[in-house]
Short mmCIF file of C-alpha atoms and ligand atoms in Angstrom, two decimals:
data_model
loop_
_atom_site.label_atom_id
_atom_site.label_comp_id
_atom_site.label_asym_id
_atom_site.label_seq_id
_atom_site.Cartn_x
_atom_site.Cartn_y
_atom_site.Cartn_z
CA ASP A 16 22.45 3.44 0.62
CA PRO A 17 19.43 2.36 -1.97
CA ARG A 18 21.47 1.92 -5.18
CA THR A 19 23.36 -1.09 -3.69
CA TYR A 20 21.23 -3.56 -2.50
CA VAL A 21 23.31 -6.23 -0.87
CA ALA A 22 21.92 -10.07 -0.97
CA ASP A 23 21.92 -12.02 2.30
CA ASN A 24 23.44 -15.55 2.55
CA CYS A 25 24.82 -15.09 -0.93
CA GLU A 26 27.11 -17.79 -1.35
CA ASP A 27 28.79 -20.03 -4.05
CA ARG A 28 26.92 -23.00 -3.41
CA ALA A 29 28.95 -24.95 -5.69
CA GLY A 30 32.20 -24.09 -3.72
CA GLY A 31 34.22 -20.81 -3.37
CA ASP A 32 37.63 -22.09 -5.46
CA GLN A 33 35.62 -23.70 -8.09
CA CYS A 34 33.95 -21.22 -8.73
CA ARG A 35 36.61 -18.25 -8.64
CA ALA A 36 38.13 -20.57 -10.65
CA TRP A 37 35.10 -20.53 -13.17
CA ALA A 38 34.18 -17.09 -13.29
CA SER A 39 37.79 -16.21 -13.98
CA GLU A 40 37.56 -17.97 -16.84
CA GLY A 41 34.33 -15.65 -18.00
CA GLU A 42 31.67 -18.74 -17.05
CA CYS A 43 29.57 -15.98 -15.06
CA GLU A 44 28.62 -14.82 -18.58
CA GLU A 45 29.25 -17.95 -20.94
CA ASN A 46 27.04 -19.53 -18.01
CA ALA A 47 24.81 -17.19 -16.68
CA GLY A 48 21.73 -19.53 -15.68
CA PHE A 49 24.08 -21.62 -13.58
CA MET A 50 26.77 -19.50 -12.41
CA LEU A 51 25.19 -16.46 -11.69
CA THR A 52 23.10 -18.67 -8.96
CA GLU A 53 25.19 -21.52 -7.99
CA CYS A 54 28.49 -19.32 -7.81
CA ALA A 55 26.79 -15.87 -7.16
CA ALA A 56 29.45 -14.31 -4.39
CA SER A 57 32.01 -15.18 -7.52
CA CYS A 58 29.76 -13.94 -10.53
CA SER A 59 29.37 -10.38 -7.66
CA ALA A 60 25.76 -11.52 -7.71
CA CYS A 61 25.22 -10.73 -4.69
CA THR A 62 25.75 -6.98 -4.26
CA CYS A 63 23.17 -5.31 -7.10
CA SER A 64 23.52 -2.26 -8.14
CA ARG A 65 21.40 0.46 -10.04
CA PRO A 66 23.14 1.10 -13.22
CA ASN A 67 21.20 4.14 -13.91
CA GLN A 68 21.23 6.78 -11.02
CA THR A 69 18.27 8.37 -12.66
CA ALA A 70 14.87 8.32 -11.76
CA ALA A 71 12.38 8.24 -14.49
CA VAL A 72 10.34 10.70 -12.61
CA GLU A 73 10.90 13.11 -9.53
CA VAL A 74 7.71 14.52 -7.35
CA GLY A 75 5.09 16.48 -9.82
CA GLY A 76 6.90 13.86 -12.61
CA ILE A 77 3.44 11.65 -12.97
CA GLY A 78 1.33 14.56 -13.50
CA ARG A 79 3.79 15.86 -15.74
CA MET A 80 4.13 13.33 -17.70
CA PHE A 81 -0.15 12.51 -17.61
CA GLU A 82 -0.34 16.07 -19.22
CA ARG A 83 2.05 16.09 -21.94
CA ILE A 84 0.76 12.76 -23.63
CA VAL A 85 -2.69 14.19 -23.65
CA GLN A 86 -1.23 17.26 -24.70
CA ASN A 87 1.06 15.41 -27.10
CA TYR A 88 -0.57 12.33 -28.36
CA PRO A 89 -4.08 13.78 -29.92
CA GLN A 90 -3.44 10.45 -32.67
CA PHE A 91 -4.35 8.34 -29.62
CA ALA A 92 -7.12 9.92 -28.91
CA PRO A 93 -6.63 10.69 -25.08
CA HIS A 94 -9.24 10.42 -22.43
CA VAL A 95 -8.47 11.55 -19.05
CA VAL A 96 -10.75 9.65 -16.40
CA SER A 97 -9.06 10.59 -13.65
CA ARG A 98 -6.43 13.47 -12.85
CA ASP A 99 -6.45 11.77 -8.83
CA PRO A 100 -5.41 9.54 -9.06
CA TRP A 101 -4.02 9.43 -12.98
CA VAL A 102 -6.24 6.77 -15.54
CA LEU A 103 -5.82 7.71 -19.02
CA VAL A 104 -7.51 5.88 -21.91
CA LEU A 105 -5.93 5.78 -25.38
CA GLU A 106 -7.32 4.27 -28.59
CA ASN A 107 -5.32 2.67 -31.02
CA PHE A 108 -2.51 2.57 -29.33
CA VAL A 109 -1.69 -0.83 -30.95
CA SER A 110 -2.78 -1.05 -34.56
CA PRO A 111 -4.88 -4.84 -35.09
CA ALA A 112 -1.77 -6.43 -36.45
CA GLU A 113 0.50 -5.93 -33.67
CA ALA A 114 -2.15 -7.08 -31.32
CA GLU A 115 -2.72 -10.45 -33.53
CA ALA A 116 0.96 -10.81 -33.30
CA PHE A 117 1.02 -10.85 -29.35
CA ASN A 118 -2.20 -13.46 -29.79
CA ALA A 119 -0.42 -15.67 -32.52
CA GLU A 120 2.73 -15.84 -30.64
CA CYS A 121 1.20 -16.67 -27.53
CA SER A 122 -1.50 -19.30 -29.06
CA ASP A 123 0.73 -22.32 -28.17
CA HIS A 124 2.05 -20.95 -25.15
CA TRP A 125 -0.91 -20.45 -22.45
CA GLN A 126 -0.40 -21.91 -19.29
CA THR A 127 -2.59 -21.69 -16.55
CA THR A 128 -2.56 -19.14 -13.63
CA MET A 129 -4.04 -18.52 -10.18
CA ASN A 130 -5.08 -15.07 -8.78
CA PRO A 131 -2.91 -13.93 -6.11
CA GLY A 132 -3.30 -15.44 -3.28
CA GLN A 133 -5.90 -18.14 -4.22
CA PRO A 134 -5.32 -22.16 -4.20
CA GLU A 135 -5.74 -23.89 -6.48
CA LYS A 136 -9.03 -24.60 -6.04
CA CYS A 137 -10.70 -21.46 -6.20
CA GLN A 138 -11.82 -21.42 -9.55
CA PRO A 139 -10.97 -17.41 -10.71
CA LYS A 140 -7.94 -17.65 -13.01
CA SER A 141 -6.77 -16.43 -16.99
CA LEU A 142 -3.59 -17.85 -19.09
CA SER A 143 -0.50 -16.01 -19.38
CA CYS A 144 2.12 -16.53 -21.70
CA ASP A 145 4.93 -16.12 -19.00
CA HIS A 146 7.06 -18.65 -19.80
CA HIS A 147 7.32 -17.97 -23.67
CA VAL A 148 8.17 -14.46 -22.31
CA ASP A 149 11.85 -14.28 -23.48
CA VAL A 150 10.96 -15.28 -26.98
CA LEU A 151 8.00 -12.72 -27.14
CA GLU A 152 10.49 -9.84 -26.08
CA GLN A 153 12.99 -10.36 -28.70
CA LEU A 154 9.85 -9.98 -31.39
CA PRO A 155 10.19 -6.78 -33.72
CA VAL A 156 6.80 -5.97 -33.07
CA VAL A 157 6.97 -6.32 -29.84
CA GLN A 158 10.26 -4.09 -29.29
CA GLN A 159 8.37 -2.07 -31.61
CA VAL A 160 5.52 -1.45 -28.89
CA LYS A 161 8.06 -1.19 -26.25
CA ARG A 162 9.68 1.82 -27.64
CA ARG A 163 6.38 3.33 -28.10
CA ILE A 164 5.74 2.99 -24.51
CA SER A 165 9.11 4.30 -23.99
CA GLY A 166 8.07 7.47 -26.36
CA LEU A 167 5.20 7.97 -24.87
CA THR A 168 6.65 7.95 -21.02
CA MET A 169 9.59 8.80 -21.56
CA THR A 170 10.73 6.38 -19.66
CA PRO A 171 14.06 4.47 -21.22
CA MET A 172 13.44 1.27 -22.46
CA PRO A 173 15.83 -0.79 -19.83
CA ASN A 174 13.28 0.37 -16.92
CA LEU A 175 10.35 -0.98 -18.81
CA GLU A 176 9.73 -4.95 -17.32
CA LYS A 177 9.35 -7.73 -19.87
CA MET A 178 5.76 -7.63 -21.59
CA HIS A 179 2.72 -9.69 -19.69
CA VAL A 180 0.47 -11.66 -21.72
CA GLN A 181 -3.03 -12.87 -20.43
CA ARG A 182 -5.90 -14.25 -21.54
CA TYR A 183 -9.22 -14.77 -20.06
CA GLU A 184 -12.12 -17.22 -21.14
CA VAL A 185 -15.60 -16.52 -20.00
CA GLY A 186 -15.47 -16.68 -16.04
CA MET A 187 -11.99 -15.58 -15.79
CA GLU A 188 -10.99 -12.33 -14.08
CA PHE A 189 -7.63 -11.04 -12.32
CA THR A 190 -8.63 -10.15 -8.82
CA ALA A 191 -8.51 -6.81 -7.18
CA HIS A 192 -4.80 -6.04 -6.77
CA HIS A 193 -2.43 -3.10 -7.24
CA ASP A 194 0.72 -3.21 -9.35
CA GLN A 195 2.68 -1.66 -6.81
CA VAL A 196 5.28 -4.96 -5.78
CA GLY A 197 8.49 -2.83 -5.91
CA ARG A 198 10.87 -1.69 -3.26
CA ILE A 199 12.56 1.91 -3.22
CA ASP A 200 15.58 -0.07 -2.02
CA THR A 201 16.27 -2.41 -5.02
CA PRO A 202 18.47 -1.11 -8.29
CA GLU A 203 14.71 -1.27 -9.97
CA GLY A 204 13.13 0.96 -7.76
CA MET A 205 9.56 1.01 -7.54
CA ARG A 206 6.80 0.99 -10.50
CA THR A 207 5.40 4.23 -11.86
CA ALA A 208 2.71 3.60 -13.96
CA THR A 209 1.83 0.32 -15.93
CA LEU A 210 -0.25 0.55 -19.40
CA VAL A 211 -2.77 -2.44 -20.30
CA MET A 212 -3.22 -3.23 -23.64
CA TYR A 213 -6.15 -5.38 -25.27
CA THR A 214 -5.13 -7.48 -27.86
CA LEU A 215 -8.06 -9.01 -28.62
CA GLU A 216 -11.86 -8.07 -27.65
CA PRO A 217 -14.14 -9.89 -25.76
CA GLU A 218 -18.18 -10.23 -26.32
CA GLU A 219 -18.75 -9.21 -23.02
CA GLY A 220 -17.05 -8.14 -19.33
CA GLY A 221 -13.31 -8.18 -18.58
CA GLY A 222 -12.93 -4.99 -18.48
CA THR A 223 -10.37 -3.33 -16.28
CA THR A 224 -12.28 -1.70 -13.13
CA PHE A 225 -10.99 0.65 -10.56
CA LYS A 226 -13.15 0.67 -7.94
CA ASP A 227 -11.92 3.61 -6.08
CA ILE A 228 -13.30 6.02 -8.84
CA ASN A 229 -15.30 3.61 -9.84
CA TYR A 230 -14.91 2.79 -13.56
CA THR A 231 -14.43 0.42 -15.44
CA VAL A 232 -12.27 0.58 -19.02
CA GLU A 233 -13.87 -1.71 -21.15
CA ALA A 234 -11.41 -4.00 -23.03
CA ARG A 235 -11.60 -2.61 -26.69
CA LEU A 236 -8.82 -4.03 -29.18
CA GLY A 237 -6.12 -1.69 -29.63
CA ARG A 238 -6.74 0.24 -26.73
CA ALA A 239 -4.65 1.23 -23.93
CA VAL A 240 -5.09 2.41 -20.51
CA LEU A 241 -2.45 3.41 -18.86
CA PHE A 242 -2.55 4.23 -14.69
CA ALA A 243 0.17 5.76 -11.95
CA ASN A 244 1.51 3.28 -9.38
CA LEU A 245 3.14 6.40 -8.06
CA MET A 246 1.92 9.11 -6.06
CA ASP A 247 2.28 12.24 -7.46
CA ALA A 248 3.32 14.34 -4.37
CA ASN A 249 5.66 11.26 -3.46
CA VAL A 250 7.25 9.13 -5.39
CA SER A 251 8.42 6.74 -3.02
CA LEU A 252 5.09 5.90 -1.99
CA PRO A 253 2.29 3.99 -4.12
CA GLU A 254 -0.82 5.53 -4.79
CA LEU A 255 -3.05 3.77 -3.78
CA LEU A 256 -6.09 4.84 -5.40
CA THR A 257 -5.50 2.81 -8.56
CA HIS A 258 -6.33 -0.35 -7.29
CA HIS A 259 -8.01 -2.73 -10.05
CA GLU A 260 -9.71 -5.39 -11.18
CA GLY A 261 -9.44 -7.92 -14.74
CA SER A 262 -13.41 -8.38 -14.55
CA VAL A 263 -14.99 -11.51 -15.23
CA VAL A 264 -15.17 -12.54 -18.78
CA GLN A 265 -18.67 -12.68 -19.58
CA ARG A 266 -18.71 -13.81 -22.85
CA GLY A 267 -16.07 -14.11 -25.21
CA THR A 268 -12.24 -14.05 -25.14
CA LYS A 269 -9.97 -10.96 -24.17
CA VAL A 270 -6.16 -10.45 -24.20
CA ALA A 271 -4.29 -7.49 -22.38
CA VAL A 272 -0.65 -7.34 -22.36
CA SER A 273 0.51 -5.73 -19.68
CA GLN A 274 3.82 -3.46 -19.59
CA TRP A 275 5.05 -2.46 -15.74
CA ILE A 276 7.32 0.73 -15.80
CA ARG A 277 10.12 1.03 -13.52
CA GLN A 278 11.93 4.51 -11.96
CA TYR A 279 15.13 2.42 -13.24
CA ASP A 280 16.95 0.26 -15.14
CA TRP A 281 15.13 -3.12 -14.39
CA ARG A 282 16.39 -4.94 -17.05
CA THR A 283 19.95 -4.87 -16.27
CA PRO A 284 19.78 -6.27 -12.49
CA ASN A 285 17.55 -8.84 -13.58
CA ASN A 286 19.73 -10.19 -16.31
CA ARG A 287 22.11 -10.61 -14.07
CA PHE A 288 19.42 -12.98 -11.22
CA CYS A 289 20.45 -10.04 -9.60
CA ARG A 290 19.49 -11.96 -6.19
CA ALA A 291 19.39 -9.16 -4.03
CA SER A 292 16.21 -7.31 -5.74
CA LYS A 293 14.73 -11.36 -5.91
CA GLU A 294 15.34 -11.19 -2.35
CA ALA A 295 13.78 -7.93 -1.24
CA ALA A 296 11.02 -8.79 -2.98
CA ALA A 297 10.16 -12.34 -1.63
CA GLN A 298 10.73 -11.23 1.99
CA GLY A 299 9.67 -7.59 1.70
CA ALA A 300 6.14 -8.08 -0.45
CA LEU A 301 5.50 -4.61 1.33
CA ARG A 302 1.59 -4.96 0.61
CA SER A 303 -0.45 -1.74 0.04
CA PHE A 304 -1.94 -2.24 2.79
CA ASP A 305 1.26 -1.12 4.40
CA TYR A 306 2.00 2.27 3.42
CA LEU A 307 -1.41 3.01 3.40
CA ASN A 308 -0.74 5.49 6.82
CA ASP A 309 1.99 7.27 4.82
CA TYR A 310 -0.29 7.54 1.70
CA LEU A 311 -3.07 9.27 4.17
CA GLU A 312 -0.51 11.35 5.72
CA ALA A 313 1.14 12.48 2.44
CA ARG A 314 -2.25 13.12 0.75
CA ARG A 315 -3.52 15.21 3.85
CA ALA A 316 0.65 17.26 4.08
CA ALA A 317 -0.18 17.90 -0.41
CA GLY A 318 -2.99 19.51 0.55
CA LEU A 319 -5.20 16.90 -0.85
CA PRO A 320 -8.90 15.66 -0.37
CA HIS A 321 -8.97 13.16 2.08
CA ILE A 322 -9.66 9.98 0.19
CA VAL A 323 -9.52 6.62 1.82
CA PRO A 324 -7.95 3.74 -0.65
CA LEU A 325 -11.26 1.29 0.05
CA SER A 326 -10.72 -1.13 -2.45
CA LEU A 327 -7.21 -1.80 -0.78
CA ALA A 328 -9.46 -4.08 1.87
CA ASP A 329 -10.56 -6.28 -1.20
CA ASP A 330 -6.45 -6.42 -2.08
CA TYR A 331 -5.46 -7.18 1.60
CA GLY A 332 -8.32 -10.00 2.30
CA ARG A 333 -6.91 -12.15 -1.01
CA VAL A 334 -3.44 -12.51 -0.48
CA THR A 335 -3.68 -12.89 2.92
CA THR A 336 -6.24 -15.59 3.71
CA LYS A 337 -5.23 -18.58 2.52
CA GLU A 338 -8.40 -20.02 1.64
CA ALA A 339 -9.74 -16.91 -1.03
CA THR A 340 -13.72 -18.61 -0.62
CA GLY A 341 -16.86 -16.32 0.08
CA HIS A 342 -15.34 -15.45 3.41
CA VAL A 343 -13.11 -12.69 2.12
CA GLU A 344 -15.82 -11.12 0.15
CA ARG A 345 -18.09 -11.04 3.38
CA GLY A 346 -15.28 -9.67 5.66
CA THR A 347 -14.82 -7.34 3.10
CA ALA A 348 -18.40 -6.37 3.07
CA LEU A 349 -18.69 -6.08 6.36
CA LEU A 350 -15.77 -3.98 6.82
CA GLU A 351 -17.37 -1.76 4.45
CA ARG A 352 -20.34 -2.27 5.88
CA ALA A 353 -19.16 -0.99 9.19
CA MET A 354 -17.53 1.90 7.62
CA LEU A 355 -20.74 3.55 6.18
CA ARG A 356 -22.25 2.91 9.55
CA GLU A 357 -19.39 5.12 11.06
CA SER A 358 -19.90 7.56 7.77
CA ILE A 359 -16.37 6.68 7.07
CA LEU A 360 -17.39 6.32 2.81
CA PRO A 361 -18.95 9.71 2.30
CA LEU A 362 -15.26 10.67 1.82
CA ARG A 363 -15.00 11.79 -2.00
CA ARG A 364 -15.58 15.59 -1.13
CA SER A 365 -13.68 18.81 -2.29
CA PRO A 366 -11.79 20.89 0.01
CA SER A 367 -13.97 23.22 0.55
CA GLN A 368 -16.83 20.73 1.84
CA GLN A 369 -14.33 18.27 3.72
CA ALA A 370 -15.44 18.75 7.53
CA ASP A 371 -13.20 20.35 10.06
CA ASP A 372 -10.05 18.99 11.12
CA GLU A 373 -10.88 17.73 14.30
CA GLU A 374 -13.73 15.63 12.46
CA GLU A 375 -11.61 14.50 9.67
CA GLU A 376 -9.29 13.08 12.16
CA SER A 377 -11.66 10.99 13.95
CA THR A 378 -13.23 10.00 10.94
CA ARG A 379 -9.42 8.77 10.14
CA ALA A 380 -8.62 7.22 13.15
CA MET A 381 -12.23 5.37 13.19
CA LEU A 382 -11.14 4.09 9.56
CA LEU A 383 -7.76 3.16 10.74
CA GLU A 384 -9.46 1.40 13.84
CA ALA A 385 -11.86 -0.54 11.42
CA LEU A 386 -8.92 -1.19 9.19
CA ALA A 387 -6.44 -2.30 11.98
CA SER A 388 -9.47 -4.69 13.26
CA PHE A 389 -10.15 -6.45 10.26
CA ARG A 390 -6.53 -7.34 9.43
CA VAL A 391 -6.19 -8.59 13.25
CA ALA A 392 -9.55 -10.26 12.14
CA LEU A 393 -7.55 -11.91 9.31
CA SER A 394 -4.79 -12.63 11.13
CA ALA A 395 -6.81 -14.70 13.28
CA ILE A 396 -8.86 -16.10 10.67
CA GLU A 397 -5.65 -17.67 8.88
CA ALA A 398 -4.67 -19.19 12.49
CA PHE A 399 -6.65 -21.48 12.13
CA PRO A 400 -6.30 -23.11 8.43
CA LYS A 401 -8.96 -25.12 9.53
CA VAL A 402 -11.74 -22.65 9.91
CA LYS A 403 -14.67 -22.52 7.73
CA PRO A 404 -16.16 -19.56 6.16
CA GLN A 405 -18.86 -19.61 8.64
CA TYR A 406 -16.54 -18.86 11.61
CA SER A 407 -14.72 -16.21 9.54
CA GLU A 408 -17.96 -14.03 8.95
CA GLY A 409 -18.33 -14.42 12.49
CA ALA A 410 -14.79 -13.55 13.61
CA ALA A 411 -14.99 -10.74 11.26
CA LEU A 412 -17.67 -9.32 12.93
CA LEU A 413 -16.37 -9.70 16.64
CA ALA A 414 -13.19 -7.88 14.84
CA LEU A 415 -15.63 -5.02 13.83
CA GLY A 416 -17.07 -4.89 17.02
CA ASP A 417 -20.04 -6.25 15.87
CA HIS A 418 -20.94 -7.66 18.92
CA GLU A 419 -24.93 -8.04 18.01
CA ALA A 420 -24.35 -9.20 14.86
CA ALA A 421 -21.40 -11.83 15.57
CA LEU A 422 -23.52 -13.22 17.92
CA PRO A 423 -26.25 -15.34 15.35
CA ALA A 424 -23.33 -15.50 13.02
CA LEU A 425 -21.06 -17.44 15.38
CA ARG A 426 -24.65 -19.51 16.37
CA ARG A 427 -25.01 -20.21 12.82
CA ALA A 428 -21.82 -21.61 12.34
CA GLN A 429 -21.66 -23.61 15.62
CA GLU A 430 -24.80 -25.40 14.11
CA VAL A 431 -22.31 -27.03 11.63
CA GLU A 432 -21.28 -30.09 13.02
CA GLY A 433 -17.57 -29.37 14.31
CA GLY A 434 -18.24 -26.16 14.62
CA LEU A 435 -16.10 -24.10 17.52
CA ALA A 436 -17.87 -22.51 20.48
CA PRO A 437 -18.38 -18.74 20.55
CA LEU A 438 -16.75 -17.99 23.43
CA CYS A 439 -13.85 -20.23 22.11
CA ILE A 440 -13.66 -18.01 19.37
CA ALA A 441 -13.54 -14.63 20.95
CA ALA A 442 -10.84 -16.02 23.42
CA SER A 443 -8.61 -16.80 20.80
CA LEU A 444 -8.84 -14.04 19.58
CA GLY A 445 -9.04 -11.86 22.63
CA HIS A 446 -11.84 -9.90 21.97
CA GLU A 447 -12.67 -9.34 26.02
CA LEU A 448 -15.52 -7.06 25.24
CA VAL A 449 -17.04 -10.39 23.00
CA VAL A 450 -16.83 -12.87 26.11
CA ARG A 451 -18.41 -10.62 28.75
CA PHE A 452 -21.14 -10.29 25.93
CA LEU A 453 -21.16 -13.86 25.06
CA LEU A 454 -20.87 -14.42 29.06
CA ARG A 455 -24.13 -11.93 29.45
CA GLU A 456 -26.08 -13.86 26.92
CA GLY A 457 -25.43 -17.23 28.86
CA ALA A 458 -22.91 -18.95 27.10
CA ASP A 459 -21.31 -21.95 28.74
CA VAL A 460 -18.16 -20.81 30.34
CA GLU A 461 -17.07 -24.47 30.24
CA GLU A 462 -18.30 -24.56 26.45
CA ARG A 463 -15.60 -26.74 24.69
CA ALA A 464 -14.07 -26.38 20.88
CA ARG A 465 -12.14 -29.12 19.31
CA GLY A 466 -11.73 -30.50 23.08
CA LEU A 467 -10.42 -27.46 24.58
CA THR A 468 -11.98 -24.73 27.22
CA PRO A 469 -12.28 -21.63 26.43
CA LEU A 470 -9.50 -20.77 29.22
CA PHE A 471 -7.41 -23.09 27.46
CA TYR A 472 -7.83 -21.13 24.29
CA ALA A 473 -7.56 -17.82 26.08
CA SER A 474 -4.21 -19.31 27.65
CA LEU A 475 -2.90 -20.54 24.59
CA TYR A 476 -2.67 -17.50 22.84
CA GLY A 477 -1.93 -15.50 25.69
CA ARG A 478 -4.99 -13.15 26.37
CA VAL A 479 -4.85 -12.26 30.11
CA ASP A 480 -8.11 -10.26 30.03
CA VAL A 481 -10.34 -12.75 28.62
CA ALA A 482 -8.78 -15.17 31.04
CA ARG A 483 -9.22 -13.45 34.07
CA ARG A 484 -12.90 -12.48 32.90
CA LEU A 485 -13.64 -16.76 32.42
CA VAL A 486 -11.49 -17.28 35.81
CA VAL A 487 -14.11 -14.48 37.28
CA ALA A 488 -17.51 -15.90 35.30
CA GLY A 489 -16.05 -19.36 36.71
CA ALA A 490 -13.63 -21.30 34.59
CA GLN A 491 -12.34 -24.06 36.25
CA VAL A 492 -9.01 -23.66 35.71
CA ASP A 493 -7.50 -27.18 36.29
CA ARG A 494 -9.72 -28.82 33.66
CA VAL A 495 -7.81 -31.14 31.20
CA SER A 496 -8.52 -30.36 27.55
CA GLU A 497 -8.65 -34.07 25.10
CA GLY A 498 -5.34 -33.81 24.30
CA GLY A 499 -4.22 -30.53 25.23
CA GLY A 500 -3.21 -30.36 29.00
CA THR A 501 -3.97 -27.80 31.27
CA PRO A 502 -4.32 -24.09 30.09
CA LEU A 503 -1.25 -23.52 32.90
CA GLN A 504 0.71 -26.03 30.23
CA ALA A 505 -0.99 -24.27 27.38
CA ALA A 506 0.67 -20.96 29.12
CA LYS A 507 4.05 -21.92 30.06
CA ALA A 508 4.61 -23.65 26.99
CA GLN A 509 3.74 -20.80 25.08
CA LYS A 510 6.29 -18.63 27.53
CA HIS A 511 2.56 -16.33 28.29
CA TRP A 512 3.90 -15.16 32.29
CA ALA A 513 1.33 -13.43 33.01
CA VAL A 514 -1.38 -15.42 32.01
CA VAL A 515 0.81 -18.38 34.33
CA GLN A 516 0.95 -15.91 36.99
CA LEU A 517 -3.05 -15.03 36.54
CA LEU A 518 -3.66 -18.66 36.45
CA ARG A 519 -1.46 -19.75 39.41
CA ILE A 520 -2.98 -17.39 41.79
CA ALA A 521 -6.34 -18.09 41.09
CA GLY A 522 -5.17 -21.50 42.14
CA ALA A 523 -4.09 -23.72 39.10
CA LEU A 524 -1.66 -27.16 40.39
CA GLY A 525 1.42 -27.33 38.41
O1 AKG B 20 -6.31 -7.64 -17.62
C1 AKG B 20 -6.58 -6.85 -17.21
O2 AKG B 20 -7.90 -5.87 -17.18
C2 AKG B 20 -6.01 -5.87 -16.41
C3 AKG B 20 -4.51 -7.24 -15.80
C4 AKG B 20 -3.97 -6.45 -14.68
O3 AKG B 20 -4.00 -5.65 -13.77
C5 AKG B 20 -2.36 -6.93 -14.51
O4 AKG B 20 -1.80 -7.64 -15.34
O5 AKG B 20 -1.36 -6.35 -13.95
FE1 FE2 B 21 -2.44 -5.32 -12.19
#
């Protein structure tokens, strides 16, 4: 039952008897901060229920909500940027006095934040007022703006999350992401829409860019942009075409206030430190990528034009690779190029112009394959925490199957001190085709990377086809790697039995 969510390992950390006693004395309410984490079970904080059973929007409700705003709010001069997906700009949504109230209230409370998935060393960041958010929420002026949003979207007040205020100085940005962090199986459900208001206008740059619809909302004082986070045709899926980014501020300072809106009451479970919701959000971490298949299916089922959410690749690249340096952009660019090469990009066509089903099907299959390979490449890159950007480029090319381009890229990488031999990278990643290609190009079958042979890598990662290829090419099965033992030992340790068998047949001892 999605209305009740039970947390795993939820217990009375402070001890059952003690917790029950405190709970019976009303401490769960009196001393919630301590009790709801230390005596979660006795305070019934392990089971979170949905206090309000009515979803803010049903199927078709997203479109109806936006159309109603366009009709009923001429005072905000609504400008429809896009209907698929829904993106709507509203002028003078916050008054200059309200805007100033946000800025002034946060003025002593700015804290550095990092972009999603980006480590300290990566510069791009903004300043947020998050740790001051509870005080902010209580301000009459903030309540007033929230009520306006509640009325505008016809969403109950408790469904509105706490407001998120962010300041961007020159050079700062909010990199590509999707706002859908919710899950359908939590009490608060998914995020239906986001409203971003600009309370301080930069002199240049800093707009909110929606790449998939090729549109930037300039950050004008008082202006707001409202966009859908759920698919109108299937409100249990995110609207993947609203990936967006807060573009780099070129001159001046920008302050943006985000209001994320939920399907159900967010405030109650959140005030109760609803552990289950947090848990689901933490492990759930369903990324936009995880919905791609279902999203494309749902578009097809709803008779919508076949459009691929390309900026999802930026998002995915950033949140998964721990070292968000140039290689992510490079990987994304490569992915896009590969898609272009396969004619996957020019998809924004009217239904009548659309290719026939068969062609569309194969286009889609190719895209998914390209994206899947990209994903494989990224996880492979992640598997080498110390891998340098140069290798990532090569790895991405390998994964994309661009063997011709991969070779020079990998050779370049190898020139860098401590470079990994291309054959070792390909062997680790299990790219049998690339291994064949490299061997044909004269790669040394024993060339080591970090003291380990290509066959050792293939064995370690259980790449049986690659291992077979290397053995056929003359790799010595019993070569001892520096500090790593033999390929057979590696395969055994990792329980890659098919590789173990292959190596034994090839004469490996042990
Ligand atoms: O600052 C912006 O333009 C966008 C902010 C945003 O995307 C967010 O807060 O989720
Ligand atoms: Fe956002």
